Amino acid sequence: MCVSDRSYFPTEPDIELTGEAQAALHERAAAVTREEFGNKVFVRAVVEVSNFCRENCAYCGMRRDNKQLARYRANHEQIAEMLIQHRPAAVTDINIQTGEDPVAVREVVLPLIQTLRRETNLGISVCLGTFAREIYAELKVAGASIYIMKFESADAARYTALEAPGTLDERVRHIRQLAADGWNVSSGFIVGLAGQTPRELLGNLRLADALPLAGCSVSPFIPGEDTPLANDLPAPFHWTLNCMAAMRLMRPDWVIPAVSALNLAGQDGYRQGLRVGANLVTINLTPEDVRGDYVIYKRDRFIMTEERVLNAIAAEGLSPSREGLAEHYRLNQSRAGLIAATA
Ligand code: 5AD
């Protein structure tokens, strides 16, 4: 019998499972992951090239109202040199990430993508925020193929209360448009915000399922320093893991990252994420002098270095995928095209 079941959708009690029933859910998710991807995980690097942000998300330390933060924009030539000459051997893909900063897109991100496209065969992901369609097109022409745009919460009222970018409807429209324009889109949501119920989390999974995504993340809420949510409680860790496992069972083929916040959310959190369905790890290559100012959660971020990432996957009996993420999506698309053409 095939352990994956495309018709799977979790129930509210699934989100709160503990003990043996939880272990069984996690084992099913792990089995589905191994069936789809073997013992390979995708290894990408992230560079956080600007922490300027025009948005004001209540959960995020880079929000524009945070005046405590020293803001920086990296130099694209320096980042390119580092990535071309000194990237870890296991890295197949690079994720270029910023606060929502149009200046950085023009001055840092676009030239960096062009250089990387010319000098390497790295797959290129971007996580930059919402922009006009022409900007997305420029990024794609330059050589990026994966756009990360999280919807954060599928509850429209909560989305607005969180001061997340624009409205939920707009965010969803951007996600759909990116996919329609040929991007591989990965999204994500936050688990464990104050007052969030298992029912609401099912709503997040339902929206993710309805969107044209190639992957999706589950981020445990971490009360961010110098944010309006600084005094809220952190996410229940078992809810986070149960959402990841449920997502894996719902979408066996998705690429699900182990986010670095897992380490702040639970003991050995990153490795636990790899045990419940995550199949993408990220080595942080943001220059050390500015890393501390890229405060999504808190200053003390537990940076996922090459050594920590490779140790975590080895300890779980996994190994780096030689096939890159962008390449994987490209091959999947051409397979899907072939099937459509011969149907
Ligand atoms: N807790 C959990 N996730 C967060 N993010 C930002 N701040 C927090 C937080 N306090 C996530 C959001 C955002 C991404 C960059 O990090 O999903 O899109």
PDB file of C-alpha atoms in Angstrom, residues 93-334:
ATOM      1  CA  ASP A  93      20.512  27.133  -4.718  1.00  0.00           C
ATOM      2  CA  ILE A  94      20.634  30.603  -3.316  1.00  0.00           C
ATOM      3  CA  ASN A  95      17.789  32.524  -1.680  1.00  0.00           C
ATOM      4  CA  ILE A  96      18.152  36.288  -1.811  1.00  0.00           C
ATOM      5  CA  GLN A  97      16.120  37.855   0.965  1.00  0.00           C
ATOM      6  CA  THR A  98      15.423  41.427   2.074  1.00  0.00           C
ATOM      7  CA  GLY A  99      12.958  43.523   3.992  1.00  0.00           C
ATOM      8  CA  GLU A 100      10.506  45.064   1.515  1.00  0.00           C
ATOM      9  CA  ASP A 101      13.010  47.475   0.002  1.00  0.00           C
ATOM     10  CA  PRO A 102      12.606  48.661  -3.617  1.00  0.00           C
ATOM     11  CA  VAL A 103      16.037  50.336  -3.530  1.00  0.00           C
ATOM     12  CA  ALA A 104      17.720  47.048  -2.640  1.00  0.00           C
ATOM     13  CA  VAL A 105      15.856  45.258  -5.434  1.00  0.00           C
ATOM     14  CA  ARG A 106      17.320  47.677  -7.971  1.00  0.00           C
ATOM     15  CA  GLU A 107      20.768  48.273  -6.512  1.00  0.00           C
ATOM     16  CA  VAL A 108      21.612  44.924  -4.957  1.00  0.00           C
ATOM     17  CA  VAL A 109      19.260  42.085  -5.891  1.00  0.00           C
ATOM     18  CA  LEU A 110      19.022  42.535  -9.673  1.00  0.00           C
ATOM     19  CA  PRO A 111      22.763  42.938 -10.267  1.00  0.00           C
ATOM     20  CA  LEU A 112      23.473  40.046  -7.887  1.00  0.00           C
ATOM     21  CA  ILE A 113      21.085  37.748  -9.787  1.00  0.00           C
ATOM     22  CA  GLN A 114      22.657  38.763 -13.100  1.00  0.00           C
ATOM     23  CA  THR A 115      26.150  38.016 -11.844  1.00  0.00           C
ATOM     24  CA  LEU A 116      25.173  34.675 -10.308  1.00  0.00           C
ATOM     25  CA  ARG A 117      23.360  33.665 -13.497  1.00  0.00           C
ATOM     26  CA  ARG A 118      26.444  34.475 -15.527  1.00  0.00           C
ATOM     27  CA  GLU A 119      29.054  32.958 -13.231  1.00  0.00           C
ATOM     28  CA  THR A 120      27.338  29.951 -11.615  1.00  0.00           C
ATOM     29  CA  ASN A 121      24.563  27.440 -12.212  1.00  0.00           C
ATOM     30  CA  LEU A 122      22.977  28.061  -8.819  1.00  0.00           C
ATOM     31  CA  GLY A 123      19.186  28.014  -8.748  1.00  0.00           C
ATOM     32  CA  ILE A 124      17.932  31.413  -7.628  1.00  0.00           C
ATOM     33  CA  SER A 125      15.054  32.086  -5.208  1.00  0.00           C
ATOM     34  CA  VAL A 126      13.966  35.499  -4.020  1.00  0.00           C
ATOM     35  CA  CYS A 127      11.995  36.589  -0.964  1.00  0.00           C
ATOM     36  CA  LEU A 128      11.537  40.338  -1.334  1.00  0.00           C
ATOM     37  CA  GLY A 129       7.875  41.253  -0.762  1.00  0.00           C
ATOM     38  CA  THR A 130       5.104  42.562  -2.984  1.00  0.00           C
ATOM     39  CA  PHE A 131       5.907  44.671  -6.042  1.00  0.00           C
ATOM     40  CA  ALA A 132       4.494  45.738  -9.394  1.00  0.00           C
ATOM     41  CA  ARG A 133       4.307  43.058 -12.048  1.00  0.00           C
ATOM     42  CA  GLU A 134       7.126  44.675 -14.048  1.00  0.00           C
ATOM     43  CA  ILE A 135       9.542  44.224 -11.142  1.00  0.00           C
ATOM     44  CA  TYR A 136       8.726  40.516 -10.892  1.00  0.00           C
ATOM     45  CA  ALA A 137       9.312  40.272 -14.642  1.00  0.00           C
ATOM     46  CA  GLU A 138      12.722  41.951 -14.347  1.00  0.00           C
ATOM     47  CA  LEU A 139      13.740  39.542 -11.595  1.00  0.00           C
ATOM     48  CA  LYS A 140      12.705  36.612 -13.736  1.00  0.00           C
ATOM     49  CA  VAL A 141      14.504  37.860 -16.824  1.00  0.00           C
ATOM     50  CA  ALA A 142      17.618  38.344 -14.676  1.00  0.00           C
ATOM     51  CA  GLY A 143      17.495  34.640 -13.785  1.00  0.00           C
ATOM     52  CA  ALA A 144      15.447  33.993 -10.625  1.00  0.00           C
ATOM     53  CA  SER A 145      12.813  31.254 -10.859  1.00  0.00           C
ATOM     54  CA  ILE A 146      11.475  30.721  -7.333  1.00  0.00           C
ATOM     55  CA  TYR A 147       9.490  33.421  -5.485  1.00  0.00           C
ATOM     56  CA  ILE A 148       8.842  33.056  -1.774  1.00  0.00           C
ATOM     57  CA  MET A 149       5.741  34.932  -0.691  1.00  0.00           C
ATOM     58  CA  LYS A 150       4.174  33.928   2.592  1.00  0.00           C
ATOM     59  CA  PHE A 151       0.520  34.607   3.302  1.00  0.00           C
ATOM     60  CA  GLU A 152       1.286  34.429   7.060  1.00  0.00           C
ATOM     61  CA  SER A 153      -2.375  33.928   8.097  1.00  0.00           C
ATOM     62  CA  ALA A 154      -5.435  32.815   6.118  1.00  0.00           C
ATOM     63  CA  ASP A 155      -7.727  34.716   8.477  1.00  0.00           C
ATOM     64  CA  ALA A 156      -8.339  38.085   6.807  1.00  0.00           C
ATOM     65  CA  ALA A 157      -9.122  39.894  10.066  1.00  0.00           C
ATOM     66  CA  ARG A 158      -5.994  38.549  11.721  1.00  0.00           C
ATOM     67  CA  TYR A 159      -3.915  39.387   8.666  1.00  0.00           C
ATOM     68  CA  THR A 160      -5.078  43.006   8.918  1.00  0.00           C
ATOM     69  CA  ALA A 161      -4.608  43.138  12.697  1.00  0.00           C
ATOM     70  CA  LEU A 162      -1.023  41.923  12.214  1.00  0.00           C
ATOM     71  CA  GLU A 163      -0.425  44.824   9.799  1.00  0.00           C
ATOM     72  CA  ALA A 164       0.914  42.298   7.309  1.00  0.00           C
ATOM     73  CA  PRO A 165       1.552  43.723   3.800  1.00  0.00           C
ATOM     74  CA  GLY A 166      -1.603  45.111   2.119  1.00  0.00           C
ATOM     75  CA  THR A 167      -4.624  42.858   2.541  1.00  0.00           C
ATOM     76  CA  LEU A 168      -4.842  39.067   2.511  1.00  0.00           C
ATOM     77  CA  ASP A 169      -6.746  39.277  -0.790  1.00  0.00           C
ATOM     78  CA  GLU A 170      -3.953  41.288  -2.360  1.00  0.00           C
ATOM     79  CA  ARG A 171      -1.312  38.922  -1.065  1.00  0.00           C
ATOM     80  CA  VAL A 172      -3.174  35.948  -2.492  1.00  0.00           C
ATOM     81  CA  ARG A 173      -3.585  37.777  -5.804  1.00  0.00           C
ATOM     82  CA  HIS A 174       0.179  38.341  -5.982  1.00  0.00           C
ATOM     83  CA  ILE A 175       0.849  34.662  -5.244  1.00  0.00           C
ATOM     84  CA  ARG A 176      -1.537  33.590  -8.007  1.00  0.00           C
ATOM     85  CA  GLN A 177      -0.121  36.092 -10.448  1.00  0.00           C
ATOM     86  CA  LEU A 178       3.465  35.008  -9.793  1.00  0.00           C
ATOM     87  CA  ALA A 179       2.511  31.388 -10.427  1.00  0.00           C
ATOM     88  CA  ALA A 180       0.589  32.337 -13.582  1.00  0.00           C
ATOM     89  CA  ASP A 181       3.667  34.208 -14.800  1.00  0.00           C
ATOM     90  CA  GLY A 182       5.769  31.054 -14.527  1.00  0.00           C
ATOM     91  CA  TRP A 183       7.370  31.399 -11.096  1.00  0.00           C
ATOM     92  CA  ASN A 184       7.634  28.437  -8.765  1.00  0.00           C
ATOM     93  CA  VAL A 185       6.013  29.928  -5.700  1.00  0.00           C
ATOM     94  CA  SER A 186       6.598  28.894  -2.129  1.00  0.00           C
ATOM     95  CA  SER A 187       4.411  30.370   0.606  1.00  0.00           C
ATOM     96  CA  GLY A 188       4.104  29.979   4.349  1.00  0.00           C
ATOM     97  CA  PHE A 189       2.276  30.834   7.513  1.00  0.00           C
ATOM     98  CA  ILE A 190       2.958  31.436  11.191  1.00  0.00           C
ATOM     99  CA  VAL A 191       1.726  29.038  13.882  1.00  0.00           C
ATOM    100  CA  GLY A 192       0.960  29.938  17.476  1.00  0.00           C
ATOM    101  CA  LEU A 193      -0.046  33.602  17.334  1.00  0.00           C
ATOM    102  CA  ALA A 194      -2.042  34.696  20.401  1.00  0.00           C
ATOM    103  CA  GLY A 195      -5.595  33.394  20.234  1.00  0.00           C
ATOM    104  CA  GLN A 196      -4.950  31.169  17.237  1.00  0.00           C
ATOM    105  CA  THR A 197      -6.934  27.921  17.416  1.00  0.00           C
ATOM    106  CA  PRO A 198      -6.466  24.539  15.707  1.00  0.00           C
ATOM    107  CA  ARG A 199      -9.476  25.466  13.591  1.00  0.00           C
ATOM    108  CA  GLU A 200      -7.733  28.597  12.386  1.00  0.00           C
ATOM    109  CA  LEU A 201      -4.621  26.570  11.567  1.00  0.00           C
ATOM    110  CA  LEU A 202      -6.712  24.222   9.440  1.00  0.00           C
ATOM    111  CA  GLY A 203      -7.778  27.364   7.567  1.00  0.00           C
ATOM    112  CA  ASN A 204      -4.102  28.111   6.886  1.00  0.00           C
ATOM    113  CA  LEU A 205      -3.555  24.596   5.545  1.00  0.00           C
ATOM    114  CA  ARG A 206      -6.723  24.864   3.444  1.00  0.00           C
ATOM    115  CA  LEU A 207      -5.594  28.124   1.855  1.00  0.00           C
ATOM    116  CA  ALA A 208      -2.123  26.722   1.203  1.00  0.00           C
ATOM    117  CA  ASP A 209      -3.735  23.699  -0.467  1.00  0.00           C
ATOM    118  CA  ALA A 210      -5.876  25.933  -2.691  1.00  0.00           C
ATOM    119  CA  LEU A 211      -2.975  28.084  -3.906  1.00  0.00           C
ATOM    120  CA  PRO A 212      -0.734  27.235  -6.897  1.00  0.00           C
ATOM    121  CA  LEU A 213       2.308  26.450  -4.757  1.00  0.00           C
ATOM    122  CA  ALA A 214       5.420  24.334  -5.163  1.00  0.00           C
ATOM    123  CA  GLY A 215       6.273  24.507  -1.484  1.00  0.00           C
ATOM    124  CA  CYS A 216       5.212  25.995   1.829  1.00  0.00           C
ATOM    125  CA  SER A 217       6.733  26.727   5.234  1.00  0.00           C
ATOM    126  CA  VAL A 218       5.403  26.542   8.761  1.00  0.00           C
ATOM    127  CA  SER A 219       7.028  29.108  11.088  1.00  0.00           C
ATOM    128  CA  PRO A 220       6.599  28.825  14.837  1.00  0.00           C
ATOM    129  CA  PHE A 221       5.715  32.223  16.280  1.00  0.00           C
ATOM    130  CA  ILE A 222       8.640  33.691  18.225  1.00  0.00           C
ATOM    131  CA  PRO A 223       7.848  36.886  20.188  1.00  0.00           C
ATOM    132  CA  GLY A 224      10.047  39.425  18.406  1.00  0.00           C
ATOM    133  CA  GLU A 225      12.146  41.941  20.332  1.00  0.00           C
ATOM    134  CA  ASP A 226      11.055  45.552  19.821  1.00  0.00           C
ATOM    135  CA  THR A 227       7.758  44.501  18.257  1.00  0.00           C
ATOM    136  CA  PRO A 228       4.178  44.985  19.511  1.00  0.00           C
ATOM    137  CA  LEU A 229       4.018  41.202  20.112  1.00  0.00           C
ATOM    138  CA  ALA A 230       7.168  41.082  22.257  1.00  0.00           C
ATOM    139  CA  ASN A 231       5.243  39.980  25.348  1.00  0.00           C
ATOM    140  CA  ASP A 232       3.126  37.288  23.699  1.00  0.00           C
ATOM    141  CA  LEU A 233       3.791  33.610  24.357  1.00  0.00           C
ATOM    142  CA  PRO A 234       5.844  31.600  21.844  1.00  0.00           C
ATOM    143  CA  ALA A 235       4.144  28.954  19.702  1.00  0.00           C
ATOM    144  CA  PRO A 236       3.248  25.567  21.199  1.00  0.00           C
ATOM    145  CA  PHE A 237       5.971  23.533  19.577  1.00  0.00           C
ATOM    146  CA  HIS A 238       3.881  20.400  19.091  1.00  0.00           C
ATOM    147  CA  TRP A 239       1.332  22.406  17.061  1.00  0.00           C
ATOM    148  CA  THR A 240       4.140  23.556  14.785  1.00  0.00           C
ATOM    149  CA  LEU A 241       5.419  20.024  14.195  1.00  0.00           C
ATOM    150  CA  ASN A 242       1.899  18.662  13.767  1.00  0.00           C
ATOM    151  CA  CYS A 243       1.147  21.323  11.130  1.00  0.00           C
ATOM    152  CA  MET A 244       4.339  20.402   9.281  1.00  0.00           C
ATOM    153  CA  ALA A 245       3.450  16.702   9.366  1.00  0.00           C
ATOM    154  CA  ALA A 246      -0.111  17.429   8.241  1.00  0.00           C
ATOM    155  CA  MET A 247       1.190  19.576   5.395  1.00  0.00           C
ATOM    156  CA  ARG A 248       3.494  16.789   4.245  1.00  0.00           C
ATOM    157  CA  LEU A 249       0.626  14.276   4.239  1.00  0.00           C
ATOM    158  CA  MET A 250      -1.618  16.758   2.432  1.00  0.00           C
ATOM    159  CA  ARG A 251       1.038  17.486  -0.221  1.00  0.00           C
ATOM    160  CA  PRO A 252       3.592  14.680  -0.530  1.00  0.00           C
ATOM    161  CA  ASP A 253       5.390  16.439  -3.393  1.00  0.00           C
ATOM    162  CA  TRP A 254       5.839  19.864  -1.805  1.00  0.00           C
ATOM    163  CA  VAL A 255       9.172  21.237  -0.769  1.00  0.00           C
ATOM    164  CA  ILE A 256       8.845  22.044   2.929  1.00  0.00           C
ATOM    165  CA  PRO A 257      11.719  23.920   4.583  1.00  0.00           C
ATOM    166  CA  ALA A 258      13.053  23.350   8.080  1.00  0.00           C
ATOM    167  CA  VAL A 259      12.977  26.999   9.195  1.00  0.00           C
ATOM    168  CA  SER A 260      15.702  28.250  11.519  1.00  0.00           C
ATOM    169  CA  ALA A 261      13.089  29.386  14.073  1.00  0.00           C
ATOM    170  CA  LEU A 262      12.447  25.707  14.850  1.00  0.00           C
ATOM    171  CA  ASN A 263      15.629  25.849  16.906  1.00  0.00           C
ATOM    172  CA  LEU A 264      14.240  28.678  19.015  1.00  0.00           C
ATOM    173  CA  ALA A 265      10.880  26.936  19.374  1.00  0.00           C
ATOM    174  CA  GLY A 266      11.897  23.531  20.701  1.00  0.00           C
ATOM    175  CA  GLN A 267      14.751  21.363  21.874  1.00  0.00           C
ATOM    176  CA  ASP A 268      16.593  20.126  18.798  1.00  0.00           C
ATOM    177  CA  GLY A 269      13.792  21.777  16.853  1.00  0.00           C
ATOM    178  CA  TYR A 270      15.542  21.776  13.506  1.00  0.00           C
ATOM    179  CA  ARG A 271      16.186  18.060  13.588  1.00  0.00           C
ATOM    180  CA  GLN A 272      12.627  17.446  14.730  1.00  0.00           C
ATOM    181  CA  GLY A 273      11.444  19.383  11.672  1.00  0.00           C
ATOM    182  CA  LEU A 274      13.481  17.056   9.456  1.00  0.00           C
ATOM    183  CA  ARG A 275      11.732  14.137  11.154  1.00  0.00           C
ATOM    184  CA  VAL A 276       8.193  15.295  10.318  1.00  0.00           C
ATOM    185  CA  GLY A 277       8.427  16.112   6.636  1.00  0.00           C
ATOM    186  CA  ALA A 278      10.871  18.960   6.023  1.00  0.00           C
ATOM    187  CA  ASN A 279      13.082  18.372   2.965  1.00  0.00           C
ATOM    188  CA  LEU A 280      14.896  21.676   2.509  1.00  0.00           C
ATOM    189  CA  VAL A 281      17.621  23.157   4.713  1.00  0.00           C
ATOM    190  CA  THR A 282      19.186  26.594   4.551  1.00  0.00           C
ATOM    191  CA  ILE A 283      22.743  27.637   5.323  1.00  0.00           C
ATOM    192  CA  ASN A 284      22.955  31.278   6.365  1.00  0.00           C
ATOM    193  CA  LEU A 285      25.655  33.128   4.424  1.00  0.00           C
ATOM    194  CA  THR A 286      24.682  36.667   5.369  1.00  0.00           C
ATOM    195  CA  PRO A 287      27.905  38.578   6.131  1.00  0.00           C
ATOM    196  CA  GLU A 288      28.683  38.344   9.830  1.00  0.00           C
ATOM    197  CA  ASP A 289      28.922  42.082  10.406  1.00  0.00           C
ATOM    198  CA  VAL A 290      25.243  42.641   9.476  1.00  0.00           C
ATOM    199  CA  ARG A 291      23.642  39.329  10.416  1.00  0.00           C
ATOM    200  CA  GLY A 292      22.726  40.582  13.869  1.00  0.00           C
ATOM    201  CA  ASP A 293      20.628  43.368  12.355  1.00  0.00           C
ATOM    202  CA  TYR A 294      18.478  41.036  10.260  1.00  0.00           C
ATOM    203  CA  VAL A 295      16.106  40.511  13.138  1.00  0.00           C
ATOM    204  CA  ILE A 296      13.101  38.576  11.988  1.00  0.00           C
ATOM    205  CA  TYR A 297      12.651  37.087  15.435  1.00  0.00           C
ATOM    206  CA  LYS A 298      15.305  38.230  17.872  1.00  0.00           C
ATOM    207  CA  ARG A 299      18.893  39.323  17.809  1.00  0.00           C
ATOM    208  CA  ASP A 300      20.123  36.048  19.202  1.00  0.00           C
ATOM    209  CA  ARG A 301      19.068  34.088  16.133  1.00  0.00           C
ATOM    210  CA  PHE A 302      20.890  30.791  16.369  1.00  0.00           C
ATOM    211  CA  ILE A 303      22.509  31.143  12.966  1.00  0.00           C
ATOM    212  CA  MET A 304      22.387  27.994  10.857  1.00  0.00           C
ATOM    213  CA  THR A 305      25.970  27.719   9.694  1.00  0.00           C
ATOM    214  CA  GLU A 306      27.199  25.146   7.166  1.00  0.00           C
ATOM    215  CA  GLU A 307      28.440  22.963   9.990  1.00  0.00           C
ATOM    216  CA  ARG A 308      25.183  23.030  11.959  1.00  0.00           C
ATOM    217  CA  VAL A 309      23.063  22.320   8.891  1.00  0.00           C
ATOM    218  CA  LEU A 310      25.222  19.462   7.618  1.00  0.00           C
ATOM    219  CA  ASN A 311      25.479  17.952  11.096  1.00  0.00           C
ATOM    220  CA  ALA A 312      21.694  18.088  11.528  1.00  0.00           C
ATOM    221  CA  ILE A 313      20.977  16.306   8.261  1.00  0.00           C
ATOM    222  CA  ALA A 314      23.698  13.711   8.807  1.00  0.00           C
ATOM    223  CA  ALA A 315      22.386  13.032  12.319  1.00  0.00           C
ATOM    224  CA  GLU A 316      18.978  12.307  10.776  1.00  0.00           C
ATOM    225  CA  GLY A 317      20.485   9.884   8.251  1.00  0.00           C
ATOM    226  CA  LEU A 318      19.870  12.312   5.378  1.00  0.00           C
ATOM    227  CA  SER A 319      22.212  13.656   2.736  1.00  0.00           C
ATOM    228  CA  PRO A 320      22.371  16.730   0.477  1.00  0.00           C
ATOM    229  CA  SER A 321      20.514  16.458  -2.808  1.00  0.00           C
ATOM    230  CA  ARG A 322      22.734  16.888  -5.824  1.00  0.00           C
ATOM    231  CA  GLU A 323      19.741  17.955  -7.825  1.00  0.00           C
ATOM    232  CA  GLY A 324      19.078  21.600  -7.057  1.00  0.00           C
ATOM    233  CA  LEU A 325      15.706  22.988  -6.072  1.00  0.00           C
ATOM    234  CA  ALA A 326      15.220  25.156  -9.167  1.00  0.00           C
ATOM    235  CA  GLU A 327      16.329  22.201 -11.282  1.00  0.00           C
ATOM    236  CA  HIS A 328      13.886  19.915  -9.478  1.00  0.00           C
ATOM    237  CA  TYR A 329      10.999  22.275 -10.224  1.00  0.00           C
ATOM    238  CA  ARG A 330      12.116  22.657 -13.825  1.00  0.00           C
ATOM    239  CA  LEU A 331      12.226  18.893 -14.334  1.00  0.00           C
ATOM    240  CA  ASN A 332       8.827  18.486 -12.660  1.00  0.00           C
ATOM    241  CA  GLN A 333       7.370  21.116 -14.972  1.00  0.00           C
ATOM    242  CA  SER A 334       8.723  19.468 -18.085  1.00  0.00           C
TER     243      SER A 334
END
